[in-house]
Amino acid sequence: MGRHLSHEHLVAGLASGLRAGALTADAVALEARKAAEADEVATPVVPAEPDRTNVTSLTERRLAQLPPDTRPPPLVAAYDQLLRARQPADHPAIQGEMP
C-alpha cells in the first residue's frame, strides 16, 4: 500500500481501523483509500513535473572516472581448434547440430 498511498493516508487508515476494531489489511486499505479520496475532493493535487536536468547515469559517471583500457584483446586462436574437431562416425551428432 505504501507504493500507492501517502504515509499520511496510511496512518489515517490504521487509526480508523483501530478505532473500528478491524485489524485486517483489507480494512486498513479501505480506510486509507477513503482518507485519500477525501483529501482529493478537498484539494486537487496537480503533480509537479520532475526536474530531469539533474538525472545522471551511474554507469556513465563510473566509466568517466576509469582510466582507459590499454590491454590487448584476448587471443581466441586456441578455440578455433574446437571448430575443426568432428564427431566420429559411430557417434551421432547432437540434434540441431550441423554435420
Short mmCIF file of C-alpha atoms in Angstrom, two decimals, residues 1 6 9 12 17-18 36-37 50 52 55 59 70-71 75 83 86 94 97:
data_model
loop_
_atom_site.label_atom_id
_atom_site.label_comp_id
_atom_site.label_asym_id
_atom_site.label_seq_id
_atom_site.Cartn_x
_atom_site.Cartn_y
_atom_site.Cartn_z
CA MET A 1 0.00 0.00 0.00
CA SER A 6 0.97 8.52 1.01
CA HIS A 9 -3.26 8.28 4.36
CA ALA A 12 -5.23 7.60 8.87
CA GLY A 17 -9.12 0.56 11.59
CA LEU A 18 -8.03 0.53 15.23
CA ALA A 36 -7.04 9.68 0.23
CA GLU A 37 -10.31 10.26 -1.63
CA PRO A 50 10.06 16.25 -12.16
CA ARG A 52 15.05 15.88 -15.29
CA VAL A 55 19.38 12.92 -13.60
CA THR A 59 27.19 3.85 -15.35
CA THR A 70 45.10 -0.46 -22.74
CA ARG A 71 45.13 -4.25 -22.53
CA LEU A 75 43.58 -14.38 -28.10
CA LEU A 83 35.54 -25.75 -34.53
CA ARG A 86 34.50 -33.55 -35.89
CA ILE A 94 23.53 -33.79 -31.30
CA GLU A 97 23.96 -29.56 -34.86
#
